[in-house]
Amino acid sequence: MVVKLQRPILVGGLGLSFSLWILQSWHDSIVQLSEFGLFSALAVGGGLWLLQKNRPKNSLAPLDGIVVDRAMVESAIATTQTVIDQLAIEAENHIALETLRAKAAQLLPELDRQEIKLAVTGGKSVGKSTLIQVLESSSWQETQPKVTFSETPPLFREAGDNSDTAVLTEIQQSDFVLFLTNGDLTDSEFQTLQQLKAANQPAILVFNKQDQYLVDERASVLLSLKQRIAENVVATAASPIAIKVRKHEADGTVQEWMEQPAADIQQLTQQLSAVLTQQRQQLVWTKTLRTANLLKAEAKNWLNETRCDRATPIIEQYQWITAAAAFANPVPALDILATAAINAQMVIDLGNIYQQKFSWEQAQTVAGTMGSLMLKLGLVELSTKAVSIVLKTNTVTFVAGGVVQGVSAAYLTRVAGLSLVEYFAQQEIALDSGNALNLDKLRQTLQNVFQKNQQMSFLSTFVQQGVKRLSPQPQPETVG
C-alpha cells in the first residue's frame, strides 16, 4: 500500500520525528520542548519539507546566473584584447599598457587550470578560521586534493568603512565562496550576497554555529535563510559547544566530564563534493570570464580617460563659438536653443574621437535630437535663469543685451558636449559604430550632466570666463 504524504500535519510530524531522533543521539542530553516549541517544530518541519518537495534527489542548484562555456570566455578575452589594443593605438605610451597586457596574457592559460580557489568570508566571529581548519583536516580534503582555501578579512567591521570593497575585490579572485553567518541574515549580509550574485560569483551560504540554537529555533533560522536565498544553503557546527557527560557507577558514585562533539560539516562537504564534481570546469570558466570583464572595464576606463582629454578642448572651442554667435545676434529666449544646441560639426568631431562615425546628415539629426531633449527637459530656461542670477550677484564690468544669451548658449553647448562624451563612454568599444541613439539613455545622461554642472562655484567661474570673452577688447593706441 502506497501512502501519499500530502497532509500538512503528517509532513510536520515527520519533520518533528527527525528532530527528536537527532536529540536522542546527544549523549542522553534532554531538551524540553514547550507547547510553543512543539507547534514551531511542526510548522518548521512542514516548511522545510515543502521547500524540498519538488527537488530531484541529489540535485544541485545552479551556482551562477548564466551557463558559461569555453567559447563564451574566449570571446570575452578577445574583446578585452581589442580594447587594450585600441588604447595602445590612441595612447602609445600609456602608463597602464604594460600591466594590462600582462594580465591579458594570463587569461587563456587560466581556462585549463585544475586547482579550485575557495574563499571563506563573512562577518566577525562567524567561525571562518575554524571551518577552514576542519575542512583541511577532514577526510573530505583527501578526496579533493586540488582545492585551496583562503580566509578573507571580516566584513561589516565599521559603519562607513570602505574595507568591505577591498574584501569583495579579494573574493572575486576566487572560483567559489563560502559565505558564513551564525544566524538569520542581517541587511548588510543580504546586500553583500546580492552583490556577489550580481557579479556572477558562485557561493554557498553556510549557517554555522547551529548548535548554539534550540532545535526548533535552528530549524526556523534555516528555513528563513532558504526562503531569502532560495538555494545553496547548508547548516554546520565547525566547533560544537562541549557537552557535560554524566556516568553513574555501580557503587553509587557519579562521574562528570566535558566532552567535545565532532564537527558537524557533513551537509557542507556533500554539497561541496557535488559542486566540484559537477561544476569544476564551469567554476574555472566563470572566474576567468569575470576576470576578463573586469580587465576590459579597467582598460576601457583608461581609454575613455584618454579620449576625454582629447574631447575637452573641442567642447571648449565650440562652446565659445556658439557664445559669440548668440551674443552678436541675440534671439528670443525660446529660440536660443537653435544657437545653443550642439552643432553638427562638433558631433562629428566628438564621434571621431569615440569611434562613433557619423555622416553630416546623421550629425544634424543628433544635434536636433539633443536640442529637442534640452527644450523638453526645460534646460534652456533653467540655464538662462541660472546665468542671469550669477550676472546679477557678481560685479561685472560689461553687461549687454546679448550677454545672457551668449553665456547661456556656451553653457548649453558645454552640457551637450559633455553629455555626448559620457554617452559615448558608456557604449561598447567598437571601430565601426554609428548606431542609432538610445533616447532614454541620452535623456538621462543630459539630466545627470546638467545637474553636475549646476554648482554655483562652477557657474560663477564659467560666467566670468564668458563675460571676459564677450567683452570688447581695448584697441591698441596708434602713434600719430
Tab-separated table of C-alpha atoms in Angstrom:
chain	number	residue	atom	x	y	z
A	1	MET	CA	0.000	0.000	0.000
A	2	VAL	CA	1.362	3.377	-1.013
A	3	VAL	CA	0.752	6.334	1.288
A	4	LYS	CA	0.900	9.801	-0.291
A	5	LEU	CA	2.384	12.437	2.004
A	6	GLN	CA	0.008	15.305	1.358
A	7	ARG	CA	-1.407	16.225	4.772
A	8	PRO	CA	0.490	19.078	6.475
A	9	ILE	CA	0.170	17.542	9.946
A	10	LEU	CA	1.757	14.318	8.719
A	11	VAL	CA	4.529	16.237	6.975
A	12	GLY	CA	5.153	18.308	10.095
A	13	GLY	CA	5.152	15.160	12.189
A	14	LEU	CA	7.885	13.660	10.057
A	15	GLY	CA	9.954	16.840	10.491
A	16	LEU	CA	9.471	16.682	14.266
A	17	SER	CA	10.294	12.986	14.400
A	18	PHE	CA	13.553	13.603	12.575
A	19	SER	CA	14.420	16.403	15.021
A	20	LEU	CA	13.670	14.178	18.037
A	21	TRP	CA	15.847	11.441	16.580
A	22	ILE	CA	18.733	13.904	16.492
A	23	LEU	CA	18.053	14.868	20.110
A	24	GLN	CA	18.261	11.246	21.270
A	25	SER	CA	21.768	10.924	19.842
A	26	TRP	CA	23.083	13.690	22.106
A	27	HIS	CA	24.512	11.557	24.899
A	28	ASP	CA	21.234	11.483	26.840
A	29	SER	CA	21.042	15.319	26.871
A	30	ILE	CA	17.471	16.465	27.350
A	31	VAL	CA	15.873	19.453	25.692
A	32	GLN	CA	12.443	20.395	26.945
A	33	LEU	CA	10.029	21.389	24.171
A	34	SER	CA	7.404	23.830	25.330
A	35	GLU	CA	3.937	23.861	23.797
A	36	PHE	CA	5.080	26.761	21.609
A	37	GLY	CA	8.238	24.848	20.675
A	38	LEU	CA	6.197	21.821	19.646
A	39	PHE	CA	3.998	23.755	17.258
A	40	SER	CA	7.049	25.655	15.971
A	41	ALA	CA	8.768	22.375	15.189
A	42	LEU	CA	5.655	21.109	13.410
A	43	ALA	CA	5.450	24.251	11.317
A	44	VAL	CA	9.154	24.354	10.518
A	45	GLY	CA	9.281	20.653	9.749
A	46	GLY	CA	6.440	21.082	7.280
A	47	GLY	CA	8.023	24.186	5.783
A	48	LEU	CA	11.378	22.525	5.216
A	49	TRP	CA	9.680	19.536	3.617
A	50	LEU	CA	7.715	21.783	1.267
A	51	LEU	CA	10.931	23.530	0.188
A	52	GLN	CA	12.398	20.154	-0.751
A	53	LYS	CA	9.198	18.649	-2.180
A	54	ASN	CA	9.831	19.132	-5.870
A	55	ARG	CA	13.632	18.969	-5.841
A	56	PRO	CA	15.085	15.849	-7.501
A	57	LYS	CA	17.242	13.710	-5.279
A	58	ASN	CA	20.905	14.760	-5.186
A	59	SER	CA	20.174	17.748	-7.422
A	60	LEU	CA	22.339	20.829	-7.258
A	61	ALA	CA	21.055	24.340	-7.814
A	62	PRO	CA	22.897	26.390	-10.442
A	63	LEU	CA	25.650	28.361	-8.759
A	64	ASP	CA	25.856	31.189	-11.283
A	65	GLY	CA	23.435	33.332	-13.220
A	66	ILE	CA	24.426	32.117	-16.677
A	67	VAL	CA	25.763	28.964	-18.243
A	68	VAL	CA	29.367	29.659	-19.202
A	69	ASP	CA	31.201	27.709	-21.873
A	70	ARG	CA	34.746	27.960	-23.189
A	71	ALA	CA	33.720	29.729	-26.404
A	72	MET	CA	31.970	32.465	-24.411
A	73	VAL	CA	35.075	33.067	-22.306
A	74	GLU	CA	37.388	33.084	-25.330
A	75	SER	CA	35.128	35.673	-26.975
A	76	ALA	CA	35.284	37.860	-23.854
A	77	ILE	CA	39.081	37.561	-23.785
A	78	ALA	CA	39.260	38.600	-27.450
A	79	THR	CA	37.053	41.641	-26.749
A	80	THR	CA	39.255	42.618	-23.824
A	81	GLN	CA	42.330	42.379	-26.035
A	82	THR	CA	40.619	44.613	-28.629
A	83	VAL	CA	40.105	47.357	-26.037
A	84	ILE	CA	43.734	47.104	-24.883
A	85	ASP	CA	44.940	47.249	-28.493
A	86	GLN	CA	42.810	50.337	-29.106
A	87	LEU	CA	44.321	52.009	-26.048
A	88	ALA	CA	47.775	51.244	-27.453
A	89	ILE	CA	46.805	52.913	-30.737
A	90	GLU	CA	45.355	56.041	-29.139
A	91	ALA	CA	47.891	56.342	-26.290
A	92	GLU	CA	51.011	54.515	-27.366
A	93	ASN	CA	52.991	55.188	-24.213
A	94	HIS	CA	50.170	54.895	-21.691
A	95	ILE	CA	51.341	54.060	-18.166
A	96	ALA	CA	48.860	51.156	-17.788
A	97	LEU	CA	49.589	49.352	-21.064
A	98	GLU	CA	52.311	47.024	-19.777
A	99	THR	CA	50.216	45.908	-16.794
A	100	LEU	CA	47.077	45.428	-18.899
A	101	ARG	CA	48.924	43.336	-21.473
A	102	ALA	CA	50.492	41.165	-18.772
A	103	LYS	CA	47.100	40.485	-17.199
A	104	ALA	CA	45.527	39.737	-20.585
A	105	ALA	CA	48.276	37.234	-21.393
A	106	GLN	CA	47.308	35.181	-18.332
A	107	LEU	CA	43.652	34.749	-19.311
A	108	LEU	CA	43.826	31.959	-21.906
A	109	PRO	CA	46.096	29.677	-19.799
A	110	GLU	CA	43.603	30.098	-16.932
A	111	LEU	CA	40.975	28.188	-18.899
A	112	ASP	CA	42.833	24.901	-18.350
A	113	ARG	CA	43.547	25.416	-14.654
A	114	GLN	CA	42.616	22.425	-12.469
A	115	GLU	CA	43.016	23.890	-8.993
A	116	ILE	CA	39.917	25.421	-7.388
A	117	LYS	CA	40.381	28.519	-5.242
A	118	LEU	CA	37.791	28.666	-2.463
A	119	ALA	CA	37.296	31.810	-0.362
A	120	VAL	CA	35.702	31.744	3.099
A	121	THR	CA	34.134	35.046	4.097
A	122	GLY	CA	31.629	36.618	6.476
A	123	GLY	CA	31.420	38.991	9.399
A	124	LYS	CA	33.290	38.886	12.708
A	125	SER	CA	33.293	35.738	14.835
A	126	VAL	CA	31.317	33.542	12.456
A	127	GLY	CA	33.915	30.744	12.505
A	128	LYS	CA	35.839	31.271	9.263
A	129	SER	CA	39.243	30.116	10.535
A	130	THR	CA	37.804	27.138	12.398
A	131	LEU	CA	35.806	25.950	9.399
A	132	ILE	CA	38.874	26.090	7.158
A	133	GLN	CA	40.890	24.083	9.708
A	134	VAL	CA	38.158	21.450	9.969
A	135	LEU	CA	37.793	21.149	6.187
A	136	GLU	CA	41.550	20.932	5.620
A	137	SER	CA	41.984	18.229	8.297
A	138	SER	CA	38.930	16.164	7.347
A	139	SER	CA	38.924	13.083	5.168
A	140	TRP	CA	36.936	15.096	2.626
A	141	GLN	CA	40.085	17.058	1.758
A	142	GLU	CA	41.791	13.822	0.711
A	143	THR	CA	39.130	13.287	-1.955
A	144	GLN	CA	39.513	16.874	-3.212
A	145	PRO	CA	43.281	17.430	-3.429
A	146	LYS	CA	43.087	20.370	-5.852
A	147	VAL	CA	41.234	22.795	-3.580
A	148	THR	CA	42.904	25.657	-1.734
A	149	PHE	CA	41.216	27.755	0.951
A	150	SER	CA	41.699	31.424	1.734
A	151	GLU	CA	40.122	33.409	4.559
A	152	THR	CA	39.122	37.000	3.836
A	153	PRO	CA	39.256	39.793	6.425
A	154	PRO	CA	35.950	40.219	8.300
A	155	LEU	CA	33.137	42.043	6.552
A	156	PHE	CA	30.980	44.749	8.183
A	157	ARG	CA	33.684	45.915	10.607
A	158	GLU	CA	32.618	49.544	10.981
A	159	ALA	CA	29.859	51.737	9.615
A	160	GLY	CA	31.129	53.660	6.627
A	161	ASP	CA	34.293	51.536	6.430
A	162	ASN	CA	35.481	51.080	2.843
A	163	SER	CA	37.279	47.847	3.700
A	164	ASP	CA	34.265	45.819	2.529
A	165	THR	CA	35.011	46.922	-1.035
A	166	ALA	CA	38.537	45.550	-0.726
A	167	VAL	CA	37.184	42.263	0.646
A	168	LEU	CA	34.712	41.930	-2.232
A	169	THR	CA	37.551	42.579	-4.684
A	170	GLU	CA	39.547	39.826	-2.987
A	171	ILE	CA	36.575	37.460	-3.181
A	172	GLN	CA	36.369	37.979	-6.940
A	173	GLN	CA	39.807	36.361	-7.261
A	174	SER	CA	38.344	33.037	-6.090
A	175	ASP	CA	36.363	30.432	-8.005
A	176	PHE	CA	33.894	29.769	-5.232
A	177	VAL	CA	32.769	31.326	-1.937
A	178	LEU	CA	31.565	30.016	1.381
A	179	PHE	CA	29.653	32.883	2.994
A	180	LEU	CA	29.310	32.260	6.733
A	181	THR	CA	26.625	33.576	9.040
A	182	ASN	CA	25.748	32.494	12.585
A	183	GLY	CA	22.060	33.415	12.451
A	184	ASP	CA	19.387	34.929	10.277
A	185	LEU	CA	20.752	37.364	7.708
A	186	THR	CA	21.269	40.993	8.593
A	187	ASP	CA	20.513	43.570	5.925
A	188	SER	CA	24.246	44.068	5.296
A	189	GLU	CA	24.781	40.341	4.820
A	190	PHE	CA	21.828	40.077	2.454
A	191	GLN	CA	23.002	43.058	0.377
A	192	THR	CA	26.504	41.598	0.118
A	193	LEU	CA	25.119	38.264	-1.064
A	194	GLN	CA	23.114	40.129	-3.700
A	195	GLN	CA	26.305	41.885	-4.831
A	196	LEU	CA	28.057	38.536	-5.192
A	197	LYS	CA	25.152	37.199	-7.209
A	198	ALA	CA	25.157	40.269	-9.470
A	199	ALA	CA	28.901	39.754	-10.044
A	200	ASN	CA	28.209	36.142	-11.079
A	201	GLN	CA	30.193	34.880	-8.079
A	202	PRO	CA	29.193	31.287	-7.153
A	203	ALA	CA	28.589	30.893	-3.417
A	204	ILE	CA	27.135	28.676	-0.705
A	205	LEU	CA	25.547	30.312	2.339
A	206	VAL	CA	26.751	28.468	5.471
A	207	PHE	CA	24.695	28.710	8.656
A	208	ASN	CA	27.499	27.994	11.120
A	209	LYS	CA	27.263	27.521	14.897
A	210	GLN	CA	23.812	25.989	14.526
A	211	ASP	CA	24.425	24.011	17.736
A	212	GLN	CA	24.029	27.247	19.729
A	213	TYR	CA	20.279	27.223	18.967
A	214	LEU	CA	17.495	25.014	20.276
A	215	VAL	CA	16.254	22.571	17.675
A	216	ASP	CA	13.088	24.467	16.759
A	217	GLU	CA	14.963	27.800	16.646
A	218	ARG	CA	17.693	26.261	14.498
A	219	ALA	CA	15.178	24.903	12.017
A	220	SER	CA	13.392	28.271	11.935
A	221	VAL	CA	16.617	30.137	11.091
A	222	LEU	CA	17.493	27.614	8.391
A	223	LEU	CA	14.023	27.929	6.874
A	224	SER	CA	14.310	31.726	6.845
A	225	LEU	CA	17.701	31.549	5.106
A	226	LYS	CA	16.360	29.225	2.443
A	227	GLN	CA	13.336	31.427	1.868
A	228	ARG	CA	15.523	34.524	1.355
A	229	ILE	CA	18.328	32.909	-0.633
A	230	ALA	CA	16.287	30.059	-2.159
A	231	GLU	CA	19.162	27.668	-2.873
A	232	ASN	CA	22.654	26.619	-1.798
A	233	VAL	CA	22.165	26.956	1.960
A	234	VAL	CA	23.677	24.471	4.428
A	235	ALA	CA	23.996	24.275	8.222
A	236	THR	CA	27.206	23.409	10.089
A	237	ALA	CA	28.793	23.399	13.515
A	238	ALA	CA	32.527	23.645	12.906
A	239	SER	CA	33.312	23.786	16.635
A	240	PRO	CA	30.311	22.475	18.611
A	241	ILE	CA	29.818	23.506	22.222
A	242	ALA	CA	31.224	20.976	24.677
A	243	ILE	CA	28.551	18.949	26.485
A	244	LYS	CA	28.552	17.572	30.005
A	245	VAL	CA	28.620	13.774	30.257
A	246	ARG	CA	27.482	12.107	33.482
A	247	LYS	CA	28.180	8.445	34.331
A	248	HIS	CA	26.583	6.635	37.295
A	249	GLU	CA	28.880	3.938	38.743
A	250	ALA	CA	27.722	0.718	40.397
A	251	ASP	CA	28.853	1.953	43.787
A	252	GLY	CA	26.532	4.950	43.528
A	253	THR	CA	29.172	7.497	42.655
A	254	VAL	CA	28.747	9.846	39.704
A	255	GLN	CA	31.474	10.913	37.343
A	256	GLU	CA	31.124	14.029	35.190
A	257	TRP	CA	33.283	15.428	32.418
A	258	MET	CA	33.023	17.710	29.404
A	259	GLU	CA	33.119	16.069	26.009
A	260	GLN	CA	33.776	17.849	22.693
A	261	PRO	CA	31.440	16.625	19.946
A	262	ALA	CA	32.851	16.111	16.467
A	263	ALA	CA	32.421	18.913	13.985
A	264	ASP	CA	29.182	18.735	12.033
A	265	ILE	CA	30.112	19.576	8.423
A	266	GLN	CA	28.510	16.680	6.583
A	267	GLN	CA	25.935	18.795	4.707
A	268	LEU	CA	28.643	21.177	3.592
A	269	THR	CA	31.125	18.543	2.416
A	270	GLN	CA	28.374	16.748	0.492
A	271	GLN	CA	27.382	19.993	-1.214
A	272	LEU	CA	30.988	20.926	-1.963
A	273	SER	CA	31.696	17.477	-3.392
A	274	ALA	CA	28.691	17.803	-5.665
A	275	VAL	CA	29.790	21.252	-6.796
A	276	LEU	CA	33.350	20.182	-7.546
A	277	THR	CA	32.234	17.019	-9.304
A	278	GLN	CA	29.548	18.585	-11.466
A	279	GLN	CA	30.807	22.134	-11.970
A	280	ARG	CA	34.584	22.202	-11.567
A	281	GLN	CA	35.203	23.315	-15.144
A	282	GLN	CA	32.298	25.780	-15.003
A	283	LEU	CA	33.788	27.389	-11.899
A	284	VAL	CA	37.132	27.966	-13.627
A	285	TRP	CA	35.494	29.353	-16.780
A	286	THR	CA	33.150	31.589	-14.783
A	287	LYS	CA	36.024	33.048	-12.792
A	288	THR	CA	38.060	33.611	-15.969
A	289	LEU	CA	35.083	35.319	-17.624
A	290	ARG	CA	34.695	37.553	-14.568
A	291	THR	CA	38.393	38.433	-14.661
A	292	ALA	CA	38.263	39.204	-18.388
A	293	ASN	CA	35.285	41.517	-17.928
A	294	LEU	CA	36.976	43.337	-15.044
A	295	LEU	CA	40.131	43.765	-17.112
A	296	LYS	CA	38.098	45.056	-20.051
A	297	ALA	CA	36.392	47.583	-17.763
A	298	GLU	CA	39.796	48.732	-16.456
A	299	ALA	CA	41.179	49.140	-19.980
A	300	LYS	CA	38.016	50.893	-21.123
A	301	ASN	CA	38.255	53.377	-18.245
A	302	TRP	CA	41.813	54.242	-19.260
A	303	LEU	CA	40.747	54.576	-22.903
A	304	ASN	CA	37.791	56.792	-22.031
A	305	GLU	CA	40.023	58.953	-19.856
A	306	THR	CA	42.404	59.398	-22.795
A	307	ARG	CA	39.540	60.241	-25.133
A	308	CYS	CA	38.024	62.695	-22.652
A	309	ASP	CA	41.320	64.560	-22.535
A	310	ARG	CA	41.115	64.939	-26.314
A	311	ALA	CA	37.418	65.843	-26.304
A	312	THR	CA	37.560	68.599	-23.683
A	313	PRO	CA	39.382	71.199	-25.848
A	314	ILE	CA	36.930	70.541	-28.691
A	315	ILE	CA	33.945	71.176	-26.419
A	316	GLU	CA	35.524	74.363	-25.105
A	317	GLN	CA	36.241	75.552	-28.626
A	318	TYR	CA	32.635	75.100	-29.766
A	319	GLN	CA	31.076	76.484	-26.583
A	320	TRP	CA	32.793	79.840	-27.127
A	321	ILE	CA	31.976	79.818	-30.859
A	322	THR	CA	28.278	79.481	-30.046
A	323	ALA	CA	28.622	82.105	-27.312
A	324	ALA	CA	30.000	84.635	-29.783
A	325	ALA	CA	27.288	83.820	-32.328
A	326	ALA	CA	24.472	84.228	-29.795
A	327	PHE	CA	25.987	87.424	-28.385
A	328	ALA	CA	26.326	89.020	-31.813
A	329	ASN	CA	22.782	88.088	-32.823
A	330	PRO	CA	20.533	87.948	-29.723
A	331	VAL	CA	17.347	85.940	-30.270
A	332	PRO	CA	14.179	85.357	-28.230
A	333	ALA	CA	14.733	83.106	-25.221
A	334	LEU	CA	12.954	80.048	-26.586
A	335	ASP	CA	14.837	80.251	-29.889
A	336	ILE	CA	18.197	80.334	-28.132
A	337	LEU	CA	18.157	76.560	-28.461
A	338	ALA	CA	18.885	76.868	-32.164
A	339	THR	CA	22.192	78.567	-31.310
A	340	ALA	CA	22.986	76.784	-28.032
A	341	ALA	CA	22.388	73.212	-29.165
A	342	ILE	CA	25.446	71.254	-30.114
A	343	ASN	CA	26.078	71.706	-33.834
A	344	ALA	CA	26.623	69.005	-36.384
A	345	GLN	CA	30.336	69.586	-36.837
A	346	MET	CA	31.014	69.121	-33.128
A	347	VAL	CA	29.007	65.884	-33.177
A	348	ILE	CA	31.269	64.641	-35.953
A	349	ASP	CA	34.447	65.723	-34.159
A	350	LEU	CA	33.447	64.069	-30.855
A	351	GLY	CA	32.188	60.992	-32.693
A	352	ASN	CA	35.562	60.583	-34.392
A	353	ILE	CA	37.297	60.523	-31.005
A	354	TYR	CA	34.981	57.798	-29.685
A	355	GLN	CA	34.966	55.766	-32.911
A	356	GLN	CA	31.322	56.692	-33.446
A	357	LYS	CA	31.240	57.509	-37.150
A	358	PHE	CA	28.525	59.946	-38.297
A	359	SER	CA	27.734	61.333	-41.717
A	360	TRP	CA	26.824	65.021	-41.981
A	361	GLU	CA	23.123	64.135	-42.178
A	362	GLN	CA	23.368	61.843	-39.151
A	363	ALA	CA	25.230	64.526	-37.198
A	364	GLN	CA	22.499	67.062	-37.970
A	365	THR	CA	19.911	64.574	-36.698
A	366	VAL	CA	21.879	64.060	-33.487
A	367	ALA	CA	22.185	67.822	-32.981
A	368	GLY	CA	18.451	68.273	-33.497
A	369	THR	CA	17.677	65.419	-31.121
A	370	MET	CA	19.888	66.920	-28.423
A	371	GLY	CA	18.206	70.315	-28.865
A	372	SER	CA	14.713	68.824	-28.620
A	373	LEU	CA	15.625	66.928	-25.458
A	374	MET	CA	17.061	70.078	-23.883
A	375	LEU	CA	13.898	72.001	-24.645
A	376	LYS	CA	11.603	69.238	-23.327
A	377	LEU	CA	13.654	68.893	-20.152
A	378	GLY	CA	13.494	72.644	-19.543
A	379	LEU	CA	17.274	73.020	-19.597
A	380	VAL	CA	17.172	76.133	-21.797
A	381	GLU	CA	15.011	78.085	-19.380
A	382	LEU	CA	16.898	76.813	-16.339
A	383	SER	CA	20.284	77.706	-17.770
A	384	THR	CA	19.138	81.218	-18.746
A	385	LYS	CA	17.805	81.848	-15.243
A	386	ALA	CA	20.941	80.492	-13.611
A	387	VAL	CA	23.223	82.641	-15.771
A	388	SER	CA	21.067	85.732	-15.095
A	389	ILE	CA	21.254	85.162	-11.336
A	390	VAL	CA	25.018	84.847	-11.445
A	391	LEU	CA	25.331	88.008	-13.519
A	392	LYS	CA	23.227	89.956	-11.009
A	393	THR	CA	25.154	88.684	-7.979
A	394	ASN	CA	28.629	89.277	-9.377
A	395	THR	CA	30.373	92.511	-10.184
A	396	VAL	CA	30.674	92.540	-13.940
A	397	THR	CA	32.175	95.475	-15.765
A	398	PHE	CA	30.351	94.782	-19.015
A	399	VAL	CA	26.714	93.722	-19.360
A	400	ALA	CA	24.830	93.998	-22.628
A	401	GLY	CA	21.596	92.611	-24.010
A	402	GLY	CA	23.283	89.633	-25.642
A	403	VAL	CA	25.438	88.559	-22.686
A	404	VAL	CA	22.809	86.311	-21.114
A	405	GLN	CA	22.065	84.636	-24.433
A	406	GLY	CA	25.762	84.270	-25.261
A	407	VAL	CA	26.805	82.769	-21.951
A	408	SER	CA	23.685	80.553	-21.849
A	409	ALA	CA	24.469	79.317	-25.360
A	410	ALA	CA	28.020	78.456	-24.310
A	411	TYR	CA	26.746	76.713	-21.169
A	412	LEU	CA	24.238	74.590	-23.080
A	413	THR	CA	26.829	73.712	-25.704
A	414	ARG	CA	29.135	72.545	-22.917
A	415	VAL	CA	26.376	70.452	-21.332
A	416	ALA	CA	25.505	68.917	-24.709
A	417	GLY	CA	29.142	68.125	-25.489
A	418	LEU	CA	29.825	66.592	-22.073
A	419	SER	CA	26.609	64.579	-22.346
A	420	LEU	CA	27.701	63.108	-25.666
A	421	VAL	CA	31.120	62.285	-24.204
A	422	GLU	CA	29.529	60.489	-21.241
A	423	TYR	CA	27.027	58.732	-23.522
A	424	PHE	CA	29.750	57.543	-25.923
A	425	ALA	CA	31.893	56.384	-22.990
A	426	GLN	CA	29.103	54.041	-21.873
A	427	GLN	CA	28.962	52.277	-25.250
A	428	GLU	CA	30.902	49.163	-26.121
A	429	ILE	CA	34.263	49.830	-27.724
A	430	ALA	CA	33.883	49.412	-31.485
A	431	LEU	CA	35.631	50.567	-34.617
A	432	ASP	CA	32.646	50.772	-36.946
A	433	SER	CA	29.897	52.293	-34.802
A	434	GLY	CA	27.211	54.686	-35.909
A	435	ASN	CA	24.268	53.086	-34.213
A	436	ALA	CA	21.054	54.994	-33.543
A	437	LEU	CA	20.974	56.897	-30.280
A	438	ASN	CA	19.218	55.390	-27.290
A	439	LEU	CA	16.972	58.340	-26.423
A	440	ASP	CA	16.165	57.138	-22.909
A	441	LYS	CA	19.854	56.840	-22.021
A	442	LEU	CA	20.654	60.132	-23.718
A	443	ARG	CA	17.869	61.916	-21.827
A	444	GLN	CA	19.104	60.534	-18.504
A	445	THR	CA	22.687	61.450	-19.366
A	446	LEU	CA	21.664	65.018	-20.210
A	447	GLN	CA	19.885	65.403	-16.880
A	448	ASN	CA	22.837	63.990	-14.937
A	449	VAL	CA	25.422	66.173	-16.676
A	450	PHE	CA	23.241	69.284	-16.287
A	451	GLN	CA	22.898	68.643	-12.545
A	452	LYS	CA	26.657	68.095	-12.150
A	453	ASN	CA	27.353	71.447	-13.827
A	454	GLN	CA	24.853	73.486	-11.813
A	455	GLN	CA	27.073	74.136	-8.809
A	456	MET	CA	27.194	77.856	-8.087
A	457	SER	CA	31.000	77.888	-7.866
A	458	PHE	CA	31.293	76.413	-11.362
A	459	LEU	CA	28.609	78.704	-12.813
A	460	SER	CA	30.262	81.789	-11.334
A	461	THR	CA	33.625	80.922	-12.853
A	462	PHE	CA	32.044	79.958	-16.175
A	463	VAL	CA	30.036	83.210	-16.395
A	464	GLN	CA	33.126	85.277	-15.651
A	465	GLN	CA	35.009	83.463	-18.399
A	466	GLY	CA	32.119	84.082	-20.795
A	467	VAL	CA	31.844	87.776	-19.979
A	468	LYS	CA	35.590	88.186	-20.418
A	469	ARG	CA	35.441	86.557	-23.846
A	470	LEU	CA	32.421	88.610	-24.918
A	471	SER	CA	33.743	91.932	-23.634
A	472	PRO	CA	35.109	94.295	-26.297
A	473	GLN	CA	38.874	94.184	-26.177
A	474	PRO	CA	40.649	97.572	-25.906
A	475	GLN	CA	42.276	98.515	-29.146
A	476	PRO	CA	45.979	99.372	-29.058
A	477	GLU	CA	46.676	103.071	-29.377
A	478	THR	CA	48.181	104.203	-32.679
A	479	VAL	CA	51.107	106.565	-32.708
A	480	GLY	CA	50.423	109.654	-34.903
